Short mmCIF file of C-alpha atoms in Angstrom, two decimals:
data_model
loop_
_atom_site.label_atom_id
_atom_site.label_comp_id
_atom_site.label_asym_id
_atom_site.label_seq_id
_atom_site.Cartn_x
_atom_site.Cartn_y
_atom_site.Cartn_z
CA UNK A 1 -2.58 6.29 19.32
CA UNK A 2 -6.08 7.59 18.67
CA UNK A 3 -5.54 10.40 21.20
CA UNK A 4 -2.25 11.30 19.53
CA UNK A 5 -3.95 11.31 16.13
CA UNK A 6 -6.75 13.51 17.48
CA UNK A 7 -4.31 16.05 18.90
CA UNK A 8 -2.37 16.03 15.65
CA UNK A 9 -5.50 16.48 13.58
CA UNK A 10 -6.81 19.33 15.72
CA UNK A 11 -3.46 21.05 15.52
CA UNK A 12 -3.52 20.73 11.75
CA UNK A 13 -7.10 22.03 11.68
CA UNK A 14 -5.87 25.27 13.23
CA UNK A 15 -3.47 25.80 10.32
CA UNK A 16 -4.14 28.41 7.61
CA UNK A 17 -7.04 28.62 5.17
CA UNK A 18 -6.60 27.42 1.62
CA UNK A 19 -6.76 29.55 -1.53
CA UNK A 20 -8.33 28.91 -4.91
CA UNK A 21 -6.35 27.54 -7.81
CA UNK A 22 -6.84 26.87 -11.51
CA UNK A 23 -7.81 23.70 -13.34
CA UNK A 24 -6.20 21.43 -15.91
CA UNK A 25 -7.25 18.41 -17.97
CA UNK A 26 -8.17 15.43 -15.82
CA UNK A 27 -7.79 17.45 -12.63
CA UNK A 28 -10.39 19.07 -10.41
CA UNK A 29 -8.83 21.67 -8.16
CA UNK A 30 -10.30 23.01 -4.92
CA UNK A 31 -11.80 26.38 -4.16
CA UNK A 32 -12.84 26.30 -0.50
CA UNK A 33 -13.09 23.67 2.24
CA UNK A 34 -15.96 22.44 4.41
CA UNK A 35 -15.96 22.53 8.19
CA UNK A 36 -12.58 21.58 9.60
CA UNK A 37 -14.16 19.31 12.21
CA UNK A 38 -15.68 17.11 9.50
CA UNK A 39 -12.29 16.64 7.84
CA UNK A 40 -10.69 15.94 11.20
CA UNK A 41 -13.25 13.18 11.77
CA UNK A 42 -12.43 11.71 8.38
CA UNK A 43 -8.72 11.62 9.17
CA UNK A 44 -9.56 9.84 12.44
CA UNK A 45 -11.13 6.98 10.48
CA UNK A 46 -7.56 5.73 10.08
CA UNK A 47 -5.31 4.44 12.83
CA UNK A 48 -1.53 4.29 12.53
CA UNK A 49 0.56 1.14 12.28
CA UNK A 50 4.31 0.83 11.80
CA UNK A 51 5.52 -1.58 9.13
CA UNK A 52 8.63 -3.47 10.17
CA UNK A 53 10.05 -6.97 10.55
CA UNK A 54 12.97 -8.79 12.15
CA UNK A 55 15.84 -7.43 10.07
CA UNK A 56 18.40 -9.58 11.88
CA UNK A 57 17.42 -12.49 9.61
CA UNK A 58 18.63 -10.56 6.53
CA UNK A 59 22.12 -10.57 5.05
CA UNK A 60 24.13 -7.39 4.56
CA UNK A 61 23.36 -7.35 0.81
CA UNK A 62 19.65 -7.87 1.47
CA UNK A 63 19.66 -4.86 3.80
CA UNK A 64 21.42 -2.88 1.07
CA UNK A 65 18.89 -4.03 -1.52
CA UNK A 66 15.75 -3.04 0.42
CA UNK A 67 16.24 0.77 0.17
CA UNK A 68 16.55 0.48 -3.62
CA UNK A 69 13.23 -1.35 -3.80
CA UNK A 70 11.58 1.22 -1.53
CA UNK A 71 12.86 4.06 -3.73
CA UNK A 72 11.45 2.32 -6.80
CA UNK A 73 8.14 1.82 -4.97
CA UNK A 74 7.93 5.55 -4.20
CA UNK A 75 8.07 6.22 -7.94
CA UNK A 76 5.00 3.99 -8.41
CA UNK A 77 3.35 6.20 -5.81
CA UNK A 78 4.01 9.30 -7.92
CA UNK A 79 2.69 7.64 -11.07
CA UNK A 80 -0.52 6.54 -9.35
CA UNK A 81 -1.17 10.10 -8.21
CA UNK A 82 -1.15 11.10 -11.89
CA UNK A 83 -3.44 8.21 -12.80
CA UNK A 84 -5.94 8.76 -10.00
CA UNK A 85 -5.99 12.56 -9.95
CA UNK A 86 -3.41 14.54 -11.91
CA UNK A 87 -1.03 17.13 -10.53
CA UNK A 88 -0.31 16.13 -6.94
CA UNK A 89 1.87 19.17 -6.19
CA UNK A 90 -0.77 21.62 -7.46
CA UNK A 91 -3.40 20.08 -5.19
CA UNK A 92 -1.33 19.70 -2.03
CA UNK A 93 0.20 23.17 -2.31
CA UNK A 94 -3.28 24.64 -1.85
CA UNK A 95 -4.13 22.46 1.16
CA UNK A 96 -3.01 22.36 4.76
CA UNK A 97 -3.75 20.53 7.97
CA UNK A 98 -6.23 17.66 7.90
CA UNK A 99 -7.37 18.46 4.34
CA UNK A 100 -3.86 17.83 3.11
CA UNK A 101 -3.51 14.70 5.23
CA UNK A 102 -6.80 13.30 3.93
CA UNK A 103 -5.93 14.11 0.32
CA UNK A 104 -2.66 12.20 0.76
CA UNK A 105 -4.54 9.18 2.17
CA UNK A 106 -7.00 9.23 -0.74
CA UNK A 107 -4.59 10.23 -3.52
CA UNK A 108 -6.86 13.12 -4.39
CA UNK A 109 -9.81 15.17 -3.10
CA UNK A 110 -12.38 12.35 -3.27
CA UNK A 111 -13.24 10.17 -0.27
CA UNK A 112 -12.65 6.54 -1.20
CA UNK A 113 -14.53 5.37 1.91
CA UNK A 114 -17.59 7.44 0.99
CA UNK A 115 -18.37 6.52 -2.63
CA UNK A 116 -15.67 8.90 -3.92
CA UNK A 117 -17.58 12.00 -2.83
CA UNK A 118 -15.46 15.17 -2.86
CA UNK A 119 -14.42 16.26 0.64
CA UNK A 120 -13.29 19.70 -0.51
CA UNK A 121 -15.86 22.28 -1.62
CA UNK A 122 -15.57 23.35 -5.23
CA UNK A 123 -14.32 19.97 -6.45
CA UNK A 124 -16.55 18.21 -8.91
CA UNK A 125 -17.41 14.53 -9.07
CA UNK A 126 -14.54 12.16 -9.66
CA UNK A 127 -14.40 11.10 -13.33
CA UNK A 128 -15.32 7.44 -13.69
CA UNK A 129 -12.22 6.93 -15.78
CA UNK A 130 -10.06 8.75 -13.19
CA UNK A 131 -7.23 10.43 -15.12
CA UNK A 132 -6.71 7.61 -17.62
CA UNK A 133 -9.07 9.33 -20.06
CA UNK A 134 -9.95 12.94 -20.95
CA UNK A 135 -12.35 14.28 -18.32
CA UNK A 136 -15.00 15.06 -20.96
CA UNK A 137 -14.96 11.65 -22.65
CA UNK A 138 -18.19 9.69 -23.10
CA UNK A 139 -18.62 5.96 -23.51
CA UNK A 140 -20.19 6.54 -26.92
CA UNK A 141 -17.18 8.52 -28.13
CA UNK A 142 -14.72 5.95 -26.80
CA UNK A 143 -16.52 2.97 -28.28
CA UNK A 144 -16.84 4.65 -31.68
CA UNK A 145 -13.17 5.68 -31.81
CA UNK A 146 -10.97 3.62 -34.11
CA UNK A 147 -7.83 3.82 -31.96
CA UNK A 148 -5.24 1.05 -31.74
CA UNK A 149 -4.65 -0.31 -28.24
CA UNK A 150 -7.38 1.84 -26.72
CA UNK A 151 -8.48 -1.10 -24.50
CA UNK A 152 -4.95 -2.00 -23.46
CA UNK A 153 -4.23 -2.20 -19.75
CA UNK A 154 -1.11 -0.15 -20.36
CA UNK A 155 -2.21 2.94 -22.30
CA UNK A 156 -3.46 6.39 -21.31
CA UNK A 157 -6.15 7.92 -23.53
CA UNK A 158 -5.60 11.56 -24.50
CA UNK A 159 -6.66 13.96 -27.26
CA UNK A 160 -4.25 14.98 -30.00
CA UNK A 161 -3.98 18.53 -31.40
CA UNK A 162 -7.08 17.94 -33.53
CA UNK A 163 -9.03 16.80 -30.46
CA UNK A 164 -9.16 13.18 -31.59
CA UNK A 165 -8.52 10.34 -29.15
CA UNK A 166 -5.17 8.58 -29.08
CA UNK A 167 -3.69 5.82 -26.91
CA UNK A 168 -0.27 6.56 -25.39
CA UNK A 169 1.71 3.61 -23.91
CA UNK A 170 2.55 3.92 -20.23
CA UNK A 171 6.28 3.63 -20.86
CA UNK A 172 6.04 6.74 -23.04
CA UNK A 173 3.53 8.75 -21.04
CA UNK A 174 5.40 8.16 -17.75
CA UNK A 175 8.82 7.84 -19.38
CA UNK A 176 10.83 9.79 -16.77
CA UNK A 177 9.41 7.91 -13.79
CA UNK A 178 9.49 4.53 -15.52
CA UNK A 179 13.15 4.81 -16.48
CA UNK A 180 14.12 5.88 -12.96
CA UNK A 181 12.27 2.93 -11.42
CA UNK A 182 13.70 0.48 -13.94
CA UNK A 183 17.25 1.70 -13.22
CA UNK A 184 16.68 1.11 -9.49
CA UNK A 185 15.49 -2.43 -10.18
CA UNK A 186 18.60 -3.05 -12.29
CA UNK A 187 20.76 -1.85 -9.38
CA UNK A 188 18.85 -4.11 -7.00
CA UNK A 189 19.33 -7.08 -9.34
CA UNK A 190 23.09 -6.67 -9.04
CA UNK A 191 22.82 -7.01 -5.25
CA UNK A 192 20.39 -9.94 -5.29
CA UNK A 193 21.95 -13.13 -3.97
CA UNK A 194 18.98 -15.27 -4.98
CA UNK A 195 19.09 -16.25 -8.68
CA UNK A 196 15.33 -16.20 -9.08
CA UNK A 197 15.05 -12.72 -7.59
CA UNK A 198 17.96 -11.46 -9.73
CA UNK A 199 16.29 -12.75 -12.89
CA UNK A 200 12.88 -11.34 -11.95
CA UNK A 201 14.22 -7.87 -11.12
CA UNK A 202 16.07 -7.72 -14.45
CA UNK A 203 13.01 -8.81 -16.42
CA UNK A 204 10.70 -6.51 -14.44
CA UNK A 205 12.91 -3.53 -15.24
CA UNK A 206 12.67 -4.45 -18.92
CA UNK A 207 8.88 -4.86 -18.60
CA UNK A 208 8.48 -1.38 -17.16
CA UNK A 209 10.39 0.04 -20.12
CA UNK A 210 8.32 -1.84 -22.72
CA UNK A 211 4.90 -2.57 -21.14
CA UNK A 212 5.48 -6.25 -21.92
CA UNK A 213 4.94 -8.07 -18.61
CA UNK A 214 4.48 -11.73 -19.53
CA UNK A 215 8.14 -12.80 -19.14
CA UNK A 216 8.57 -11.03 -15.82
CA UNK A 217 5.27 -12.46 -14.54
CA UNK A 218 6.44 -15.97 -15.43
CA UNK A 219 9.78 -15.30 -13.73
CA UNK A 220 7.96 -14.06 -10.62
CA UNK A 221 5.96 -17.29 -10.56
CA UNK A 222 9.20 -19.29 -10.64
CA UNK A 223 10.60 -17.70 -7.47
CA UNK A 224 10.23 -20.16 -4.60
CA UNK A 225 13.04 -19.71 -2.08
CA UNK A 226 13.71 -15.95 -2.07
CA UNK A 227 13.22 -14.11 1.24
CA UNK A 228 13.05 -10.58 -0.26
CA UNK A 229 10.27 -9.90 -2.73
CA UNK A 230 8.73 -6.94 -4.54
CA UNK A 231 5.49 -6.52 -6.46
CA UNK A 232 5.81 -3.50 -8.72
CA UNK A 233 4.21 -2.03 -11.84
CA UNK A 234 0.73 -1.46 -13.32
CA UNK A 235 -1.38 -4.27 -11.89
CA UNK A 236 -5.01 -3.85 -10.76
CA UNK A 237 -7.73 -2.10 -12.79
CA UNK A 238 -10.08 -1.07 -9.94
CA UNK A 239 -9.40 2.65 -10.42
CA UNK A 240 -10.84 2.68 -13.95
CA UNK A 241 -14.58 2.61 -13.29
CA UNK A 242 -15.41 3.62 -16.85
CA UNK A 243 -14.36 0.31 -18.40
CA UNK A 244 -12.02 -1.44 -15.96
CA UNK A 245 -9.43 -1.40 -18.75
CA UNK A 246 -6.54 0.55 -17.27
CA UNK A 247 -4.06 -0.92 -14.81
CA UNK A 248 -2.84 1.20 -11.91
CA UNK A 249 0.72 1.45 -10.71
CA UNK A 250 1.53 0.14 -7.25
CA UNK A 251 4.25 -1.61 -5.27
CA UNK A 252 4.79 -3.78 -2.21
CA UNK A 253 8.20 -4.47 -0.66
CA UNK A 254 8.12 -7.75 1.27
CA UNK A 255 10.05 -10.13 3.51
CA UNK A 256 8.89 -13.75 3.61
CA UNK A 257 7.95 -15.40 6.90
CA UNK A 258 9.58 -18.77 6.27
CA UNK A 259 7.97 -20.59 9.22
CA UNK A 260 4.38 -19.56 8.38
CA UNK A 261 4.94 -20.14 4.67
CA UNK A 262 5.98 -23.72 5.30
CA UNK A 263 2.63 -24.37 7.02
CA UNK A 264 0.69 -23.05 4.04
CA UNK A 265 2.55 -24.77 1.23
CA UNK A 266 0.27 -27.81 0.94
CA UNK A 267 -3.06 -26.14 0.21
CA UNK A 268 -2.60 -25.26 -3.48
CA UNK A 269 -2.29 -28.96 -4.33
CA UNK A 270 -6.01 -29.31 -3.60
CA UNK A 271 -7.06 -26.77 -6.26
CA UNK A 272 -7.91 -29.24 -9.08
CA UNK A 273 -10.09 -31.33 -6.75
CA UNK A 274 -11.81 -28.24 -5.35
CA UNK A 275 -12.43 -26.99 -8.89
CA UNK A 276 -14.12 -30.27 -9.82
CA UNK A 277 -16.37 -30.08 -6.76
CA UNK A 278 -17.58 -26.50 -7.27
CA UNK A 279 -21.38 -26.24 -6.78
CA UNK A 280 -22.14 -25.34 -10.42
CA UNK A 281 -22.75 -27.07 -13.76
CA UNK A 282 -19.70 -28.72 -15.31
CA UNK A 283 -19.44 -26.24 -18.19
CA UNK A 284 -18.67 -23.45 -15.71
CA UNK A 285 -15.70 -25.30 -14.20
CA UNK A 286 -14.11 -26.89 -17.25
CA UNK A 287 -10.84 -24.99 -16.87
CA UNK A 288 -8.10 -26.59 -14.81
CA UNK A 289 -6.34 -24.27 -12.37
CA UNK A 290 -2.56 -24.28 -12.42
CA UNK A 291 -0.85 -26.08 -9.55
CA UNK A 292 2.54 -24.45 -9.90
CA UNK A 293 1.27 -21.65 -7.71
CA UNK A 294 2.35 -21.21 -4.12
CA UNK A 295 0.99 -19.81 -0.88
CA UNK A 296 3.21 -17.83 1.48
CA UNK A 297 3.11 -15.42 4.41
CA UNK A 298 5.03 -12.14 4.42
CA UNK A 299 5.73 -9.07 6.45
CA UNK A 300 5.13 -6.11 4.19
CA UNK A 301 7.59 -3.24 4.62
CA UNK A 302 6.26 -0.71 2.11
CA UNK A 303 3.02 0.05 0.27
CA UNK A 304 2.86 2.46 -2.67
CA UNK A 305 0.30 3.59 -5.21
CA UNK A 306 -3.02 1.85 -5.77
CA UNK A 307 -2.68 -0.64 -2.90
CA UNK A 308 -1.97 2.21 -0.49
CA UNK A 309 -4.98 4.35 -1.46
CA UNK A 310 -7.41 4.52 1.49
CA UNK A 311 -8.29 0.89 2.42
CA UNK A 312 -5.14 -1.22 2.47
CA UNK A 313 -4.66 -4.59 0.83
CA UNK A 314 -3.86 -7.43 3.25
CA UNK A 315 -3.36 -10.26 0.74
CA UNK A 316 -2.21 -10.50 -2.86
CA UNK A 317 -3.15 -12.91 -5.64
CA UNK A 318 -1.11 -12.36 -8.80
CA UNK A 319 -0.37 -12.27 -11.70
CA UNK A 320 -3.68 -11.15 -13.23
CA UNK A 321 -2.68 -12.27 -16.72
CA UNK A 322 -5.06 -15.13 -17.62
CA UNK A 323 -2.36 -16.78 -19.76
CA UNK A 324 0.01 -16.96 -16.81
CA UNK A 325 -2.76 -18.20 -14.53
CA UNK A 326 -3.69 -21.05 -16.86
CA UNK A 327 -0.04 -22.08 -17.36
CA UNK A 328 1.32 -21.66 -13.86
CA UNK A 329 -1.50 -20.57 -11.57
CA UNK A 330 -0.88 -17.64 -9.25
CA UNK A 331 1.09 -16.75 -6.17
CA UNK A 332 -0.86 -15.90 -3.02
CA UNK A 333 0.90 -13.62 -0.59
CA UNK A 334 -0.60 -13.17 2.89
CA UNK A 335 0.56 -9.90 4.46
CA UNK A 336 0.65 -11.11 8.03
CA UNK A 337 1.72 -7.98 9.90
CA UNK A 338 -0.84 -5.80 8.09
CA UNK A 339 -3.50 -8.46 8.66
CA UNK A 340 -2.77 -8.56 12.38
CA UNK A 341 -3.07 -4.78 12.56
CA UNK A 342 -6.54 -4.87 11.01
CA UNK A 343 -7.71 -7.72 13.21
CA UNK A 344 -6.59 -6.14 16.47
CA UNK A 345 -7.57 -2.56 15.67
CA UNK A 346 -10.75 -3.17 13.67
CA UNK A 347 -12.14 -6.71 13.51
CA UNK A 348 -12.16 -7.48 17.22
CA UNK A 349 -13.83 -4.18 18.19
CA UNK A 350 -16.45 -4.70 15.45
CA UNK A 351 -17.26 -8.17 16.79
CA UNK A 352 -17.62 -6.79 20.31
CA UNK A 353 -20.09 -4.19 19.00
CA UNK A 354 -22.25 -6.12 16.51
CA UNK A 355 -21.92 -9.90 17.05
CA UNK A 356 -24.04 -11.79 19.61
CA UNK A 357 -22.11 -12.24 22.85
CA UNK A 358 -22.20 -16.04 22.83
CA UNK A 359 -20.77 -16.12 19.28
CA UNK A 360 -17.94 -13.61 19.76
CA UNK A 361 -15.60 -16.40 20.86
CA UNK A 362 -15.77 -17.64 17.27
CA UNK A 363 -14.17 -14.46 15.88
CA UNK A 364 -10.47 -15.41 15.81
CA UNK A 365 -7.30 -14.25 14.10
CA UNK A 366 -6.64 -17.75 12.72
CA UNK A 367 -10.08 -17.74 11.06
CA UNK A 368 -9.52 -14.19 9.76
CA UNK A 369 -6.15 -15.24 8.36
CA UNK A 370 -7.67 -18.33 6.71
CA UNK A 371 -10.68 -16.47 5.28
CA UNK A 372 -8.34 -13.88 3.79
CA UNK A 373 -5.88 -16.48 2.54
CA UNK A 374 -8.46 -18.67 0.83
CA UNK A 375 -10.05 -15.59 -0.72
CA UNK A 376 -6.80 -15.21 -2.63
CA UNK A 377 -6.55 -18.92 -3.41
CA UNK A 378 -10.15 -18.89 -4.69
CA UNK A 379 -9.26 -16.40 -7.42
CA UNK A 380 -7.70 -19.44 -9.13
CA UNK A 381 -11.00 -21.33 -9.16
CA UNK A 382 -13.94 -20.96 -11.49
CA UNK A 383 -13.55 -19.73 -15.04
CA UNK A 384 -11.41 -17.12 -16.77
CA UNK A 385 -12.95 -17.32 -20.24
CA UNK A 386 -16.66 -17.15 -21.00
CA UNK A 387 -18.38 -20.28 -22.31
CA UNK A 388 -20.13 -18.44 -25.17
CA UNK A 389 -17.27 -16.75 -27.03
CA UNK A 390 -17.61 -13.37 -25.34
CA UNK A 391 -13.89 -13.36 -24.56
CA UNK A 392 -12.44 -13.31 -21.08
CA UNK A 393 -14.70 -12.72 -18.10
CA UNK A 394 -12.95 -9.38 -17.53
CA UNK A 395 -13.63 -8.26 -21.09
CA UNK A 396 -17.27 -9.33 -21.00
CA UNK A 397 -18.17 -7.80 -17.62
CA UNK A 398 -16.21 -4.57 -18.13
CA UNK A 399 -16.41 -2.19 -15.15
CA UNK A 400 -18.32 -4.79 -13.06
CA UNK A 401 -15.66 -7.49 -13.52
CA UNK A 402 -13.54 -6.54 -10.51
CA UNK A 403 -16.44 -6.37 -8.03
CA UNK A 404 -17.85 -9.73 -9.13
CA UNK A 405 -14.41 -11.35 -9.11
CA UNK A 406 -13.86 -10.14 -5.54
CA UNK A 407 -17.28 -11.49 -4.60
CA UNK A 408 -16.41 -14.83 -6.19
CA UNK A 409 -13.14 -15.05 -4.30
CA UNK A 410 -14.78 -14.23 -0.98
CA UNK A 411 -17.54 -16.78 -1.31
CA UNK A 412 -15.42 -19.56 -2.85
CA UNK A 413 -12.83 -19.00 -0.14
CA UNK A 414 -15.40 -20.02 2.48
CA UNK A 415 -16.52 -22.90 0.27
CA UNK A 416 -12.90 -24.12 0.13
CA UNK A 417 -12.50 -23.87 3.90
CA UNK A 418 -15.62 -25.98 4.41
CA UNK A 419 -14.31 -28.61 1.98
CA UNK A 420 -10.87 -28.73 3.63
CA UNK A 421 -12.26 -28.87 7.18
CA UNK A 422 -14.48 -31.80 6.16
CA UNK A 423 -11.44 -33.54 4.65
CA UNK A 424 -9.49 -33.04 7.87
CA UNK A 425 -6.88 -30.94 6.06
CA UNK A 426 -7.62 -27.72 7.93
CA UNK A 427 -7.90 -27.24 11.68
CA UNK A 428 -10.73 -25.43 13.43
CA UNK A 429 -14.51 -25.56 13.31
CA UNK A 430 -16.76 -23.93 10.76
CA UNK A 431 -18.44 -21.81 13.44
CA UNK A 432 -15.15 -19.87 13.73
CA UNK A 433 -14.84 -19.34 9.99
CA UNK A 434 -18.51 -18.41 9.46
CA UNK A 435 -18.72 -16.00 12.40
CA UNK A 436 -15.43 -14.34 11.51
CA UNK A 437 -16.65 -14.14 7.92
CA UNK A 438 -19.75 -12.19 9.01
CA UNK A 439 -17.65 -9.83 11.15
CA UNK A 440 -15.38 -9.42 8.14
CA UNK A 441 -18.32 -8.28 6.01
CA UNK A 442 -19.00 -5.46 8.47
CA UNK A 443 -15.33 -4.48 8.27
CA UNK A 444 -15.13 -4.44 4.48
CA UNK A 445 -18.56 -3.01 3.72
CA UNK A 446 -17.43 0.20 5.41
CA UNK A 447 -15.13 0.77 2.41
CA UNK A 448 -18.26 1.80 0.52
CA UNK A 449 -19.31 1.65 -3.11
CA UNK A 450 -16.07 3.20 -4.38
CA UNK A 451 -14.26 -0.08 -3.72
CA UNK A 452 -14.73 -3.30 -5.69
CA UNK A 453 -14.29 -5.16 -2.40
CA UNK A 454 -16.90 -2.94 -0.76
CA UNK A 455 -19.48 -3.63 -3.48
CA UNK A 456 -18.74 -7.37 -3.25
CA UNK A 457 -19.31 -7.29 0.50
CA UNK A 458 -22.62 -5.41 0.15
CA UNK A 459 -23.88 -7.99 -2.35
CA UNK A 460 -22.89 -10.81 -0.03
CA UNK A 461 -24.42 -9.15 3.04
CA UNK A 462 -27.75 -8.53 1.30
CA UNK A 463 -27.80 -11.98 -0.30
CA UNK A 464 -27.08 -13.71 3.01
CA UNK A 465 -29.68 -11.57 4.77
CA UNK A 466 -32.35 -12.56 2.26
CA UNK A 467 -31.30 -16.20 2.63
CA UNK A 468 -31.55 -16.14 6.43
CA UNK A 469 -27.85 -16.93 6.91
CA UNK A 470 -27.89 -14.56 9.88
CA UNK A 471 -30.50 -12.67 11.85
CA UNK A 472 -30.52 -9.57 13.99
CA UNK A 473 -31.96 -9.58 17.52
CA UNK A 474 -34.53 -6.74 17.60
CA UNK A 475 -33.90 -6.10 21.29
CA UNK A 476 -30.10 -6.15 21.48
CA UNK A 477 -29.40 -5.16 17.86
CA UNK A 478 -26.75 -7.91 17.71
CA UNK A 479 -26.23 -10.33 14.82
CA UNK A 480 -26.30 -14.11 15.12
CA UNK A 481 -25.13 -16.56 12.45
CA UNK A 482 -27.45 -19.37 11.40
CA UNK A 483 -24.70 -21.86 10.63
CA UNK A 484 -26.85 -24.30 8.62
CA UNK A 485 -28.33 -21.54 6.45
CA UNK A 486 -24.88 -19.95 6.04
CA UNK A 487 -23.54 -23.14 4.45
CA UNK A 488 -26.51 -23.23 2.04
CA UNK A 489 -26.13 -19.53 1.17
CA UNK A 490 -22.44 -20.00 0.37
CA UNK A 491 -23.25 -22.71 -2.18
CA UNK A 492 -26.16 -20.75 -3.65
CA UNK A 493 -24.24 -17.52 -4.13
CA UNK A 494 -21.21 -19.44 -5.45
CA UNK A 495 -23.37 -20.97 -8.19
CA UNK A 496 -24.93 -17.62 -9.08
CA UNK A 497 -21.60 -15.78 -9.41
CA UNK A 498 -19.88 -18.55 -11.37
CA UNK A 499 -22.82 -18.70 -13.78
CA UNK A 500 -22.82 -14.94 -14.33
CA UNK A 501 -19.08 -15.00 -15.01
CA UNK A 502 -19.19 -18.00 -17.32
CA UNK A 503 -22.02 -16.47 -19.35
CA UNK A 504 -20.31 -13.09 -19.48
CA UNK A 505 -23.71 -11.76 -18.40
CA UNK A 506 -23.05 -8.03 -18.18
CA UNK A 507 -26.74 -7.14 -17.76
CA UNK A 508 -27.21 -9.77 -15.06
CA UNK A 509 -24.21 -8.52 -13.08
CA UNK A 510 -25.32 -4.90 -13.44
CA UNK A 511 -28.73 -5.90 -12.08
CA UNK A 512 -27.15 -7.73 -9.14
CA UNK A 513 -24.97 -4.72 -8.31
CA UNK A 514 -27.94 -2.37 -8.61
CA UNK A 515 -30.21 -4.45 -6.37
CA UNK A 516 -27.77 -5.78 -3.79
CA UNK A 517 -24.63 -3.66 -4.04
CA UNK A 518 -25.93 -0.91 -1.78
CA UNK A 519 -26.00 -0.20 1.94
CA UNK A 520 -29.57 -0.12 3.28
CA UNK A 521 -30.78 2.19 6.10
CA UNK A 522 -30.72 -0.57 8.75
CA UNK A 523 -27.15 -1.59 7.94
CA UNK A 524 -26.10 2.06 7.84
CA UNK A 525 -27.34 2.51 11.42
CA UNK A 526 -25.18 -0.41 12.50
CA UNK A 527 -22.17 1.04 10.70
CA UNK A 528 -22.86 4.33 12.47
CA UNK A 529 -22.55 2.45 15.76
CA UNK A 530 -19.01 1.52 14.80
CA UNK A 531 -18.22 5.16 14.09
CA UNK A 532 -19.72 6.16 17.44
CA UNK A 533 -17.38 3.65 19.11
CA UNK A 534 -14.44 5.33 17.33
CA UNK A 535 -13.56 2.06 15.64
CA UNK A 536 -11.24 2.96 12.74
CA UNK A 537 -12.20 1.96 9.23
CA UNK A 538 -8.66 1.27 8.19
CA UNK A 539 -5.00 2.02 8.89
CA UNK A 540 -2.28 4.28 7.56
CA UNK A 541 1.27 3.04 7.64
CA UNK A 542 4.36 4.53 9.20
CA UNK A 543 6.78 3.06 6.70
CA UNK A 544 9.98 3.52 4.77
CA UNK A 545 13.73 3.38 5.15
CA UNK A 546 13.75 5.39 8.39
CA UNK A 547 10.93 3.34 9.92
CA UNK A 548 13.03 0.23 9.32
CA UNK A 549 16.13 1.81 10.81
CA UNK A 550 18.12 1.19 7.61
#
């Protein structure tokens, strides 16, 4: 596949030169391009993987329903282009070959795996607020503006004719796309044989039209026995690096793996006990996680929008609404086929390059699956509201909230695994989970500072390094886990993150990100080794109705 991708990329590189184009609000448009070979190398950071599943298990109506969901998902893709960049057609019409391919992967001209640096000459820095805000906005102006709903997850900030800021609801700003997607969900609801799915699709269509998502989130939580599933709408706020206020549109179309899901069902029942045992003062764990949540495995058939931009999501923990989480918990969806693709194509080669030979046997798919799964479960632990009346953790930590939350989930996921292994509720030995966890840091840290997950991994790597949780052989350059120190570091970092969140300590989190959220020269050399071995950073999906043969 890599050879095919290389030939394809080189062929595209021979295509015509691009021309200059104008600019518009919230959009940086290209003038000229850098060396074609550099762009070709960037495209080669991604390997291809086809998204499919065993369709023979589906009924005729389910097969008829899937294309409607995929069409609705594609609309989320178009909306996210507008949120992340602006005018997709204007950009892509001026590009060709690998530049065009890489812009499509990144949803714009900024490299998400390289701290959002522009990869096309003449393009300025990516606005921290993406295209949710006017490009010339400042924090001082925004904070001083007396604008209703300016901090809402579901509004776009624009200037009126007098140049003053205004907040426009998503369902108005994206009215054409939203109504088309909602109509498709209504059509799908008519075909749904499962009552829970039918109800959710109907309520989700209404939510898209009104920006009121609570009822549809609650309905999504109530679905337990549906095989077809879809996650769709404005969900994560990673793209807004100005405040972390604005939710991005995305979609996943999914088919549940019933056999794997049955194995996983028991683990959420342990959440209250695990919450009580967290290694932090009682005041930082006073909330009780919901136990109505469930844990399931899926084959994902389609990615769109935010979740498809550059590095691909391999597990989902939703809804994000704190009210839903406290009432019902969350649902954790493990995307098994996408996870397997990343393990085979990326994780295993990384382990063979950077992990000590006698510890490589401890890098396993089962441990990778569990580490990823309990990352999502761990989002339900800890605290959602600050202990000192600063509001929710997300509100208090602003643009740093997502990175710290991802760091919390990673570290508490390993804490949970240790607790469950000791209780005899989870198979395997901690050496597998710890070694796979270290290899996983090398995988995710390559996403760079533009990703909340990447920042979280850098913090964890640097913290563990300072703690002595692993060491690097100066002769071989290979990493070895110190299993005793790793266990101590997990508890120490867990306490630190939970305390920062509970206190709503914005300055403390900013300091942590500044000191430990960066890739040092030594680590960069090791990451360069992975590039020299042509180990992909991530995958792009061959997906859609035709890929499924529908």
